[in-house]
Coordinates of C-alpha atoms and ligand atoms in Angstrom, one line a residue:
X1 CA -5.9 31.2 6.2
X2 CA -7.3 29.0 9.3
X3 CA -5.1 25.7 9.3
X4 CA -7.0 22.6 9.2
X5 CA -7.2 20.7 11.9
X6 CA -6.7 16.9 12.1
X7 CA -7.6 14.7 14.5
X8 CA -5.7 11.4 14.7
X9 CA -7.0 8.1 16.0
X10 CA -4.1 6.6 17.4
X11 CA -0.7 7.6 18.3
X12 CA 1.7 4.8 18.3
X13 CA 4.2 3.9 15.7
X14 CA 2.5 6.3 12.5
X15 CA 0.4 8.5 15.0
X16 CA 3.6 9.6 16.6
X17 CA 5.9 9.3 13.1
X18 CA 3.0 11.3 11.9
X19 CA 3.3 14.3 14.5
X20 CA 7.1 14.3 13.8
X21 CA 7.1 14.7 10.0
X22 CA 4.4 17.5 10.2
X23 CA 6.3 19.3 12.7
X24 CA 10.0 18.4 11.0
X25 CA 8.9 19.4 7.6
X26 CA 5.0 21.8 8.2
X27 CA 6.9 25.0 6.7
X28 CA 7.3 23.2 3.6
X29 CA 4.3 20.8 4.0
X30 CA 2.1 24.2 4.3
X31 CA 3.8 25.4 1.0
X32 CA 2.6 22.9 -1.0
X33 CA -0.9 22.4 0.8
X34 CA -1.5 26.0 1.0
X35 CA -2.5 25.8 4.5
X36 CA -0.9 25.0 7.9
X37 CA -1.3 21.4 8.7
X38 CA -2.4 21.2 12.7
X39 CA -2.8 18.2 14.7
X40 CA -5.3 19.4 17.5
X41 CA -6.7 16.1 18.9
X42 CA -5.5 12.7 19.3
X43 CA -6.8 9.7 20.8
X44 CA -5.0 6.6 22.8
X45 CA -5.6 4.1 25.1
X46 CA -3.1 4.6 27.6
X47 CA -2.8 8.4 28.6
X48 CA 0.0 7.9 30.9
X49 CA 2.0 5.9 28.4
X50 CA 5.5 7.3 26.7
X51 CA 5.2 8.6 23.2
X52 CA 7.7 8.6 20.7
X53 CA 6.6 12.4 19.8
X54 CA 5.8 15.5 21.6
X55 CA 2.4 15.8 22.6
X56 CA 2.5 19.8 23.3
X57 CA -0.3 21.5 22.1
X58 CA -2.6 18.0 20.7
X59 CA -5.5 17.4 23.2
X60 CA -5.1 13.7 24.5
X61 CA -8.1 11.5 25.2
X62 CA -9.1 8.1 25.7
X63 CA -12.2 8.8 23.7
X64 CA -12.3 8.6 19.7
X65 CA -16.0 9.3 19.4
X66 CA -15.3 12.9 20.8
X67 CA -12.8 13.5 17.7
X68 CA -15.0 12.0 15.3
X69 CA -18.0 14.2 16.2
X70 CA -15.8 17.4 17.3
X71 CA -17.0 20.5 15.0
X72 CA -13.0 21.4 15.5
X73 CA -12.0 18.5 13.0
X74 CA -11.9 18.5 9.5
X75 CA -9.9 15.8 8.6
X76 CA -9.5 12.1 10.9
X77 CA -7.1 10.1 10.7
X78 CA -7.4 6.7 11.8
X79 CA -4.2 4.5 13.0
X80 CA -5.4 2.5 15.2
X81 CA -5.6 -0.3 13.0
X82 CA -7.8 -3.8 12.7
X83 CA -11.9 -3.9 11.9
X84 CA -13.0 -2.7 15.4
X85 CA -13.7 0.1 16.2
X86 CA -11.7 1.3 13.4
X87 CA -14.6 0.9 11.3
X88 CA -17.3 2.3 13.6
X89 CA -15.1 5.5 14.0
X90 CA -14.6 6.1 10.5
X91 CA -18.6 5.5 9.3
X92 CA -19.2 8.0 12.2
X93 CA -16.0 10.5 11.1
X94 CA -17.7 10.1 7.7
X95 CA -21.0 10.9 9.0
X96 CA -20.3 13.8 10.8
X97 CA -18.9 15.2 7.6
X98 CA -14.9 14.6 8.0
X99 CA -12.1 13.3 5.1
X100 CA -10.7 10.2 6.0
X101 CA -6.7 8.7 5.6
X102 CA -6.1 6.1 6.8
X103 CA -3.2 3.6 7.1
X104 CA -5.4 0.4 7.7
X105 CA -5.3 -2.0 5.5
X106 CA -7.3 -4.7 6.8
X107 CA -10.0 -1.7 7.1
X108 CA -9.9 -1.0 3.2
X109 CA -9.5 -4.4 2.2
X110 CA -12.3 -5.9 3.9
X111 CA -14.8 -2.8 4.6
X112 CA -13.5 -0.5 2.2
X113 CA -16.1 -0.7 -0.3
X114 CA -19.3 0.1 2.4
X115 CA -16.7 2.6 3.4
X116 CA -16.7 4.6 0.1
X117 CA -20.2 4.4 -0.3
X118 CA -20.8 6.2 2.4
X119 CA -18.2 8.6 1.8
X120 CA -19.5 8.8 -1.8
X121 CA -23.0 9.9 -0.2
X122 CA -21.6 12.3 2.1
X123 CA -19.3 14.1 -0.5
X124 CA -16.2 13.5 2.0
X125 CA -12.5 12.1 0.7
X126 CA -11.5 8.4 2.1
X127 CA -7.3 8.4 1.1
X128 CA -4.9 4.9 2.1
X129 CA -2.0 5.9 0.7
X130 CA 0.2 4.2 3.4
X131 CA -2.4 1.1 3.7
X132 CA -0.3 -0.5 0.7
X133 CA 3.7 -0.1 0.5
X134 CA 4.5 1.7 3.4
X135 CA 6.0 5.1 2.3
X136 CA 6.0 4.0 -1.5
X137 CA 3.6 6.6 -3.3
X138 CA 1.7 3.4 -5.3
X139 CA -1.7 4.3 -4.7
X140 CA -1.0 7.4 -6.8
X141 CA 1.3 5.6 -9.1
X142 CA -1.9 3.2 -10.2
X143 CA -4.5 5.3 -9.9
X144 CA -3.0 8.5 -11.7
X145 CA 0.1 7.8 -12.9
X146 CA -0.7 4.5 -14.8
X147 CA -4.4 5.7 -15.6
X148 CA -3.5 5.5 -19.5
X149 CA -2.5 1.7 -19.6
X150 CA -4.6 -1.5 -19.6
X151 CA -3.1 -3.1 -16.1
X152 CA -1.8 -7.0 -17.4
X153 CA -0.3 -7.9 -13.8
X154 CA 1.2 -6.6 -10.4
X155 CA 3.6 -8.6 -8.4
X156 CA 5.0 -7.0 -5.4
X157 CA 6.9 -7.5 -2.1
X158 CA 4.2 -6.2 0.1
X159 CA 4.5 -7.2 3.7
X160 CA 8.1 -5.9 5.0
X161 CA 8.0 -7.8 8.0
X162 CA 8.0 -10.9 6.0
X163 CA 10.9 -9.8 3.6
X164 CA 13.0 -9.1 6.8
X165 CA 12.6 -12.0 8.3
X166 CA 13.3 -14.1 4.6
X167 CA 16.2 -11.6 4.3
X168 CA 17.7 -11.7 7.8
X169 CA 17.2 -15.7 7.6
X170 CA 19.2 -16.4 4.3
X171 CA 22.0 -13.9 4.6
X172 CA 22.6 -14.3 8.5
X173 CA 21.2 -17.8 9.0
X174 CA 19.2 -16.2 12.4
X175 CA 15.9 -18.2 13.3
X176 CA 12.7 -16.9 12.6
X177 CA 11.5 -16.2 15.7
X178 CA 14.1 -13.8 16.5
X179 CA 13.9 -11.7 13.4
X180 CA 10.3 -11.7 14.5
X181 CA 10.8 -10.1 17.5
X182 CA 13.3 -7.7 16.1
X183 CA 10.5 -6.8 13.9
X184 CA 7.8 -6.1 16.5
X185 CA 10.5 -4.0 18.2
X186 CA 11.0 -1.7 16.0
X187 CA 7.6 -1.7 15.4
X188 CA 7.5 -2.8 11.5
X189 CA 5.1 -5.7 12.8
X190 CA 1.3 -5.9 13.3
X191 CA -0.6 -5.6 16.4
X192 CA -1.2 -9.4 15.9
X193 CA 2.2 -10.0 14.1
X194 CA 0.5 -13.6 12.5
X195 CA -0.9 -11.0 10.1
X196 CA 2.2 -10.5 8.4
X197 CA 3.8 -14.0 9.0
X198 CA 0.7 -16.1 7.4
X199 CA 0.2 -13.5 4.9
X200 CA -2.7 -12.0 5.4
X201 CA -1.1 -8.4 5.6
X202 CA -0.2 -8.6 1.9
X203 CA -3.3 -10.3 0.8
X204 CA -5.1 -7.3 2.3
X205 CA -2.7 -5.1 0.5
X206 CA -3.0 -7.0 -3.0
X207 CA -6.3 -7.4 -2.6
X208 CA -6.1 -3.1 -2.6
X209 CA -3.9 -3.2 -5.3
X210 CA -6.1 -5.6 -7.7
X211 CA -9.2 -3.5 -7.5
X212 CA -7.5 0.1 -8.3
X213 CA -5.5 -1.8 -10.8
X214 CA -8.3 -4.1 -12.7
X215 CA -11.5 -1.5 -11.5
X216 CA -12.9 -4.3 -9.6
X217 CA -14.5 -4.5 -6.1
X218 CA -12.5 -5.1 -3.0
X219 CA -12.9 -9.0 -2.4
X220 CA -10.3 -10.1 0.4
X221 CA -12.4 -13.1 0.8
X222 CA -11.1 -14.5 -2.2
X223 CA -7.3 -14.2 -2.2
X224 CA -5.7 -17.2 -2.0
X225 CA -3.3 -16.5 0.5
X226 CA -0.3 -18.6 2.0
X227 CA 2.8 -17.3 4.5
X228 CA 6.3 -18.0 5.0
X229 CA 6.4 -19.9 8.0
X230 CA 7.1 -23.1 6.0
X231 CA 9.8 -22.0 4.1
X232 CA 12.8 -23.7 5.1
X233 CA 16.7 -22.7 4.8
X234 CA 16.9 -25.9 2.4
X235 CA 14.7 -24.7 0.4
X236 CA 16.2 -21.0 0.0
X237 CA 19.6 -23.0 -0.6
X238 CA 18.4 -25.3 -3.2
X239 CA 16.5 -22.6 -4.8
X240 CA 19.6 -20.4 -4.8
X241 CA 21.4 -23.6 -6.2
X242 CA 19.3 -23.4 -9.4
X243 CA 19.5 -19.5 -9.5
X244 CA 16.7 -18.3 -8.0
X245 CA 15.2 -16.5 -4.9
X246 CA 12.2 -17.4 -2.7
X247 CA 10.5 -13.9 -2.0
X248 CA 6.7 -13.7 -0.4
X249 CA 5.0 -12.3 -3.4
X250 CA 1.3 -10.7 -3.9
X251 CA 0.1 -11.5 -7.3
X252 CA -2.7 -10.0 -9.4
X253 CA -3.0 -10.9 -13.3
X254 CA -5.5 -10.2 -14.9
X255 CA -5.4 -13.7 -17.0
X256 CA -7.9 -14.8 -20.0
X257 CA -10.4 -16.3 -18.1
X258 CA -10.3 -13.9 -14.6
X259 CA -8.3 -12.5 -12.2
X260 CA -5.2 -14.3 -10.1
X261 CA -5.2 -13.1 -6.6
X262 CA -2.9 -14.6 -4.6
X263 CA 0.0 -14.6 -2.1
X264 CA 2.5 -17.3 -1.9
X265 CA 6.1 -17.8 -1.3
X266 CA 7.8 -17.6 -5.0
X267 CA 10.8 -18.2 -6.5
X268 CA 11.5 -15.7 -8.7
X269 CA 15.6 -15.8 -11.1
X270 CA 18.1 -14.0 -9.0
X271 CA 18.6 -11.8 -11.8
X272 CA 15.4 -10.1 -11.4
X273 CA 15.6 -6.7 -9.8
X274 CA 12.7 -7.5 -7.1
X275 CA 14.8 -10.7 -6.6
X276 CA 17.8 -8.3 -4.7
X277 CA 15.2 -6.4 -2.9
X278 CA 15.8 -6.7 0.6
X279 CA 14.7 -6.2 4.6
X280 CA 12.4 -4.2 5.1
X281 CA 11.9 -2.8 1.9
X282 CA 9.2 -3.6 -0.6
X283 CA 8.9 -3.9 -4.3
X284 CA 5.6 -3.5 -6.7
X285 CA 6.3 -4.6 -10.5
X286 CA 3.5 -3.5 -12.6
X287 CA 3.1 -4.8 -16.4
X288 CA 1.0 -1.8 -18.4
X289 CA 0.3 -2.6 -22.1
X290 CA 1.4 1.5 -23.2
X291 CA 4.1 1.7 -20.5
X292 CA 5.1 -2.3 -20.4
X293 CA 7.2 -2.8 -16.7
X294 CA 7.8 -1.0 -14.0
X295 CA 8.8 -1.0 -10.5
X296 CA 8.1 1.0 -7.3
X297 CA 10.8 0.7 -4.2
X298 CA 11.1 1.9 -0.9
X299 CA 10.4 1.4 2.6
X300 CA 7.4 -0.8 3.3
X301 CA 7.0 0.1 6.8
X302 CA 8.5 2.5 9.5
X303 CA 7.3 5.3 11.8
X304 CA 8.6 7.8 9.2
X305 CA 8.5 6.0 5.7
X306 CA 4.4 5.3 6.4
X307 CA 3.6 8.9 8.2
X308 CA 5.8 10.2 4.4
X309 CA 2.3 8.6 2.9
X310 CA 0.0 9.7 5.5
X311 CA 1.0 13.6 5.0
X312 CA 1.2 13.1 1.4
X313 CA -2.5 12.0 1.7
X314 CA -3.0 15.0 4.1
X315 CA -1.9 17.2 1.4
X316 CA -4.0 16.2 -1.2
X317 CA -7.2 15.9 1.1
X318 CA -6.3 19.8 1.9
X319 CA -5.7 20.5 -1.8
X320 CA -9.4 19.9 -3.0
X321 CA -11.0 20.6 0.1
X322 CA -12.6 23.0 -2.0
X323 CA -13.2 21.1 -5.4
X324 CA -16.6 19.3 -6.5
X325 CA -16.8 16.0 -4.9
X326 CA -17.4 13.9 -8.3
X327 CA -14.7 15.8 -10.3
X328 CA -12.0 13.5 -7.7
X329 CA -10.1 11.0 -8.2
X330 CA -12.6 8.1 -7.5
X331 CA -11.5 5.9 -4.5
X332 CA -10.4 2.8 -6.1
X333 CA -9.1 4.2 -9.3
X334 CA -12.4 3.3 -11.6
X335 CA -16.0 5.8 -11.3
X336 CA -17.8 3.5 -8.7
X337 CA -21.3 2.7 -11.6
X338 CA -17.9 1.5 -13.5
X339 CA -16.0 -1.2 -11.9
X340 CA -16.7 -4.5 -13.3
X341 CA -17.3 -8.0 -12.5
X342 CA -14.1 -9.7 -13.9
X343 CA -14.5 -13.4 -12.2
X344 CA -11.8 -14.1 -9.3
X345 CA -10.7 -17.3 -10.4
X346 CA -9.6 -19.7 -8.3
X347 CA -5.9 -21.3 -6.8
X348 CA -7.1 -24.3 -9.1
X349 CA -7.7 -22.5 -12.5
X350 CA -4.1 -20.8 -11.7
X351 CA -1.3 -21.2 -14.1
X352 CA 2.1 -21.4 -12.5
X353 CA 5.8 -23.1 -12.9
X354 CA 6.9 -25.4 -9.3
X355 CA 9.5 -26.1 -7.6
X356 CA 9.4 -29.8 -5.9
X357 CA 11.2 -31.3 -3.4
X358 CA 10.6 -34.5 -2.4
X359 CA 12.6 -37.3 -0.1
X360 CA 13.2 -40.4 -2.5
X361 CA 14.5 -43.6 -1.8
X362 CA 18.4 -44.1 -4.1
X363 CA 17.5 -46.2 -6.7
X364 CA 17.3 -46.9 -10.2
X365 CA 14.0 -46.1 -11.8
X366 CA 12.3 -43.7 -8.9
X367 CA 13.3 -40.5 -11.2
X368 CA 11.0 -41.9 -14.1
X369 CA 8.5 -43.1 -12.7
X370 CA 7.5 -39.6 -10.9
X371 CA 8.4 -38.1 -14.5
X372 CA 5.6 -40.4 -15.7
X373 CA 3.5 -39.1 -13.3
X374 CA 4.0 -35.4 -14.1
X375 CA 3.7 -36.1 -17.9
X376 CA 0.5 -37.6 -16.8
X377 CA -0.8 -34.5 -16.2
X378 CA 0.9 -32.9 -18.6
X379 CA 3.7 -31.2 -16.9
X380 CA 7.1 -30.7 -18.3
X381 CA 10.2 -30.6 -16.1
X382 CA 12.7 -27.7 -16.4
X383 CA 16.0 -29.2 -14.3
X384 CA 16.2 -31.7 -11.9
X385 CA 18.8 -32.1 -8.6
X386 CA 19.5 -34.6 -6.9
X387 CA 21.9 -34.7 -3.8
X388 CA 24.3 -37.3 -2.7
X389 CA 22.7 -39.7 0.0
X390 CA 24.0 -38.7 3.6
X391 CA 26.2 -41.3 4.9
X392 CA 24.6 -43.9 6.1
X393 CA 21.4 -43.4 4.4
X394 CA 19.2 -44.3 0.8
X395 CA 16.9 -41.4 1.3
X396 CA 18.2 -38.0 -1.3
X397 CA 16.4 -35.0 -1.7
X398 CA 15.6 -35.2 -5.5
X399 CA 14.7 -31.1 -6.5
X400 CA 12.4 -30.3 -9.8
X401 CA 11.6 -27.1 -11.3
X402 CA 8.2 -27.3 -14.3
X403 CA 7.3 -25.7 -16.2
X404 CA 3.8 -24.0 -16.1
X405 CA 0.7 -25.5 -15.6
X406 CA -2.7 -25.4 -14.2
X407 CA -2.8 -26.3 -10.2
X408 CA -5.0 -29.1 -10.6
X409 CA -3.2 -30.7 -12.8
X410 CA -0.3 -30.1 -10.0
X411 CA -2.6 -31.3 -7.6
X412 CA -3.3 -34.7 -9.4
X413 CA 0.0 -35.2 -10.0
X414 CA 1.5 -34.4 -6.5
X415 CA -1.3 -36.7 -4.7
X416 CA -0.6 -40.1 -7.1
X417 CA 3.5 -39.1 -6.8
X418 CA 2.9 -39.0 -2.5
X419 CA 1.5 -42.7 -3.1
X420 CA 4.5 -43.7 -4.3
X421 CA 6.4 -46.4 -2.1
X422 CA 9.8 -45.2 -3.3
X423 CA 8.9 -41.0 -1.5
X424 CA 9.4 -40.7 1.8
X425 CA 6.8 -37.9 3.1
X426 CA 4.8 -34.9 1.7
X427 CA 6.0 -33.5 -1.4
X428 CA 7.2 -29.7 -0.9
X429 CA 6.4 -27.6 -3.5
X430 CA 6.9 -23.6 -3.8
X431 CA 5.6 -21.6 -7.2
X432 CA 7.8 -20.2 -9.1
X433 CA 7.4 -17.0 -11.3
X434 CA 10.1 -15.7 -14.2
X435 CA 8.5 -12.4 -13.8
X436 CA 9.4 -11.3 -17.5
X437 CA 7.7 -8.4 -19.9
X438 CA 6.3 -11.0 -22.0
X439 CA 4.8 -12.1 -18.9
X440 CA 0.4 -12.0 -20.5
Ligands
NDP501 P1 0.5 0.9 17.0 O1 0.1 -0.3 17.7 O2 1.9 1.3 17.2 O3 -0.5 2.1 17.4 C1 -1.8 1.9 17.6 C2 -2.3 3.2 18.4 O4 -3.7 3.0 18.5 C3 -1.8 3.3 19.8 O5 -1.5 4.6 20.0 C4 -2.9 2.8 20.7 O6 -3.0 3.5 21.9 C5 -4.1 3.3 19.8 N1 -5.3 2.5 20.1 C6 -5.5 1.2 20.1 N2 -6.8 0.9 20.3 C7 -7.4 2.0 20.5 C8 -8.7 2.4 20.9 N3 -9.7 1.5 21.0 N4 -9.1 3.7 21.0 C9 -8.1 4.6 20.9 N5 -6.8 4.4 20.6 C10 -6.5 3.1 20.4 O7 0.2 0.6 15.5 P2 0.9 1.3 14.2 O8 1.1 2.7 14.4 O9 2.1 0.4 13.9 O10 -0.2 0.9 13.1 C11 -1.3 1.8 12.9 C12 -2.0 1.4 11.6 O11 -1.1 1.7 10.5 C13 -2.4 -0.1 11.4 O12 -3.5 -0.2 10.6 C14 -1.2 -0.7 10.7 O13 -1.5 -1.8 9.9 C15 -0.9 0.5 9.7 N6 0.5 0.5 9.2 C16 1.5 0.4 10.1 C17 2.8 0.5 9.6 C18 4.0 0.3 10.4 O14 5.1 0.3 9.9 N7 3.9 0.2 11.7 C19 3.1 0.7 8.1 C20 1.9 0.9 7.3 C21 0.6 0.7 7.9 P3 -1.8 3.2 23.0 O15 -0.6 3.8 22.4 O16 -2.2 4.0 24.2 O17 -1.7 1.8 23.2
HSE502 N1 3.3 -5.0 9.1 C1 3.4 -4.3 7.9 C2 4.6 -4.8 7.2 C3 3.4 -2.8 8.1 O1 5.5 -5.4 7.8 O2 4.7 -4.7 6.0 C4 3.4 -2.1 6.8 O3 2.1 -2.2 6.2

């Protein structure tokens, strides 16, 4: 049989990782696929530049449009990453009658639903395994695997540039900036690396994960999303003090009232096994009423860990090349006339436990008054620290974990305690998540 011909968009970190796995493994690969796997055409923007895979036998150009609309190509993938021209190039690809994988999660996230409506139209796949946990088959693990269970929540460890840096931080005490750079170098990082530091990389990714999870339609725009860059080594210590790690978490619950979406910085009990995972490795823990938890580990980014998700895509887009278009599995897990309109609620209607630290002047009474202030809002406190003034000084750092309640009662509570003449500053405050089957 003919083998099919791809056409990649890109050719950097995945392109190349890409080129390597399907020429390492293509025996193999073409076993299962039943056809030969072929990269014929690739597109860059530097011609002249060095590539980290041979480039023998792919035609290199500078011009995607040519691969999109080439009568060669049946399937395009697109690594080039970002909104433009990614999305141009892929309506076009889609036009022109190719399948689509992709590794781009900021594509899927925020254009992903036009995007499957025109691939619906045109009868043509659209697969992202790698846009979401690097190598980590979890697409397939919701979308197939799971497909029997009513989805209560996902949690995951979805930006691996982040849990490097978190990682590298607490158990070498190196600075952020450097881990950073580390990260770009070996090219785990985005193009614009702030994607993955302020956490917009893993609210694209959750916001991904929430739809094929909960049927629901891609909304990026309402993730509440923070990053790490204000987490400070005190506050890993102090956290660690009470037994507990701060990991950058994605979280999607489907609660009573609507749907949590949001990514934070959590504390989560050291016991937990998405509590030890570390570097560049990610985590998703998915709660399923038949199958109850679960958890899906592995490399979250890499040259060969992402193009593992990219051929596995490959694969499947060869597979049912020749099935019926509507008898696949639909793009986001739910038949498109079926995914609902669960309301997104938002950070204020959220129900979490804290962690506060706050800088308080040494002296009798300041501990009951801010506990008057919490009850006023109705929140209970788990433990309490409070260290030893420096020498010298009347100013401690006075640490309290709650337990949960609604964020604007937090909020209340935090802006009267920050009036306070006895607290020095702005109260810090991380949420904190036990993470447990029982979690509903
Ligand atoms: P790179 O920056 O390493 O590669 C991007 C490639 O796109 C380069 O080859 C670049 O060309 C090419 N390119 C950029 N702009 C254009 C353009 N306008 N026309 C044609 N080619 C262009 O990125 P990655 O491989 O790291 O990432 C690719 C995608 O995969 C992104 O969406 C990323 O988020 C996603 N991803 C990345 C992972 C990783 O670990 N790196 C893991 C999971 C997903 P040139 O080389 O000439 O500059
Ligand atoms: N920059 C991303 C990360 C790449 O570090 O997780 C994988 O999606």
């Amino acid at each position: 049989m003919k083998p099919v011909k791809v056409g990649l968009l890109g050719l950097g970190t995945v392109g190349c990782g890409t080129v390597n796995v399907l020429l390492r493994n293509g025996e193999e690969i073409a076993r299962r696929a039943g056809r030969q796997i072929q990269v014929s055409q690739a597109s860059v923007r530097e011609l002249d530049k060095r590539r980290n895979c041979p480039t023998d036998g792919i035609a290199l150009t500078q011009d995607s449009t040519a691969i999109v609309s080439s009568p060669e190509i049946d399937v395009v993938v697109e690594l080039i990453g970002g909104h433009d021209p990614a999305r141009q190039l892929v309506l076009q690809a889609i036009a022109a009658g190719k399948h689509i994988v992709t590794a781009n999660k900021a594509l899927i996230a925020v254009h992903g639903n036009e995007i499957f409506r025109a691939a619906r139209e045109k009868g043509v796949m659209v697969a992202f395994e790698a846009a979401v946990g690097g190598g980590i088959p979890i697409i397939k693990a919701i979308r197939e695997g799971l497909s029997g269970n009513r989805i209560e929540w996902v949690a995951g460890i979805i930006n691996g540039t982040g849990n490097f840096i978190l990682t590298e931080m607490r158990d070498r005490g190196r600075s952020f900036d450097e881990v950073l750079a580390d990260a770009q170098r070996l090219g785990y990082a985005e193009a614009d690396p702030s994607f993955d530091v302020a956490g917009i990389d893993a609210a694209h990714k959750l916001t991904i994960l929430a739809s094929i999870a909960f049927g629901i339609p891609l909304q990026f725009e309402k993730t509440y999303t923070e990053g790490i860059a204000d987490v400070t080594r005190a506050d890993v210590k102090y956290a660690e003090e009470l037994g507990y790690r701060i990991k950058h978490l994605g979280i999607a619950r489907h609660a009573e009232n609507g749907v949590e979406l949001r990514v934070h910085p959590t504390l989560i009990p050291e016991r937990r096994l998405i509590a030890n995972v570390n570097g560049i490795m990610n985590a998703i823990l998915i709660k399923g009423d038949a199958l109850g938890p679960t958890m899906y580990y592995g490399a979250g980014a890499g040259a060969d860990p992402t193009a593992s998700a990219i051929v596995a895509d490959l694969v499947d887009v060869v597979r049912t090349l020749t099935a019926d278009p509507n008898n696949r599995v639909p793009h986001l897990a739910f038949h498109a006339d079926a995914l609902s309109d669960l309301k997104i609620l938002s950070m204020e209607d959220v129900q979490t436990s804290y962690y506060l630290r706050m800088r308080v002047h040494d002296r009798p009474g300041v501990l009951a008054e801010i506990a008057q202030l919490l009850a006023s809002q109705q929140i209970s406190i788990e433990a309490v620290i409070q260290k030893e003034p420096a020498e010298g000084e009347n100013v401690v750092p006075l640490i309290m974990l709650t337990h949960r309640v609604l964020e604007k009662n937090m909020n209340a509570a935090l802006t009267q305690i920050e009036t306070l003449e006895s607290i020095q500053g702005k109260v810090v405050r991380l949420r904190m998540e036990h993470l447990d089957s029982d979690w509903k």
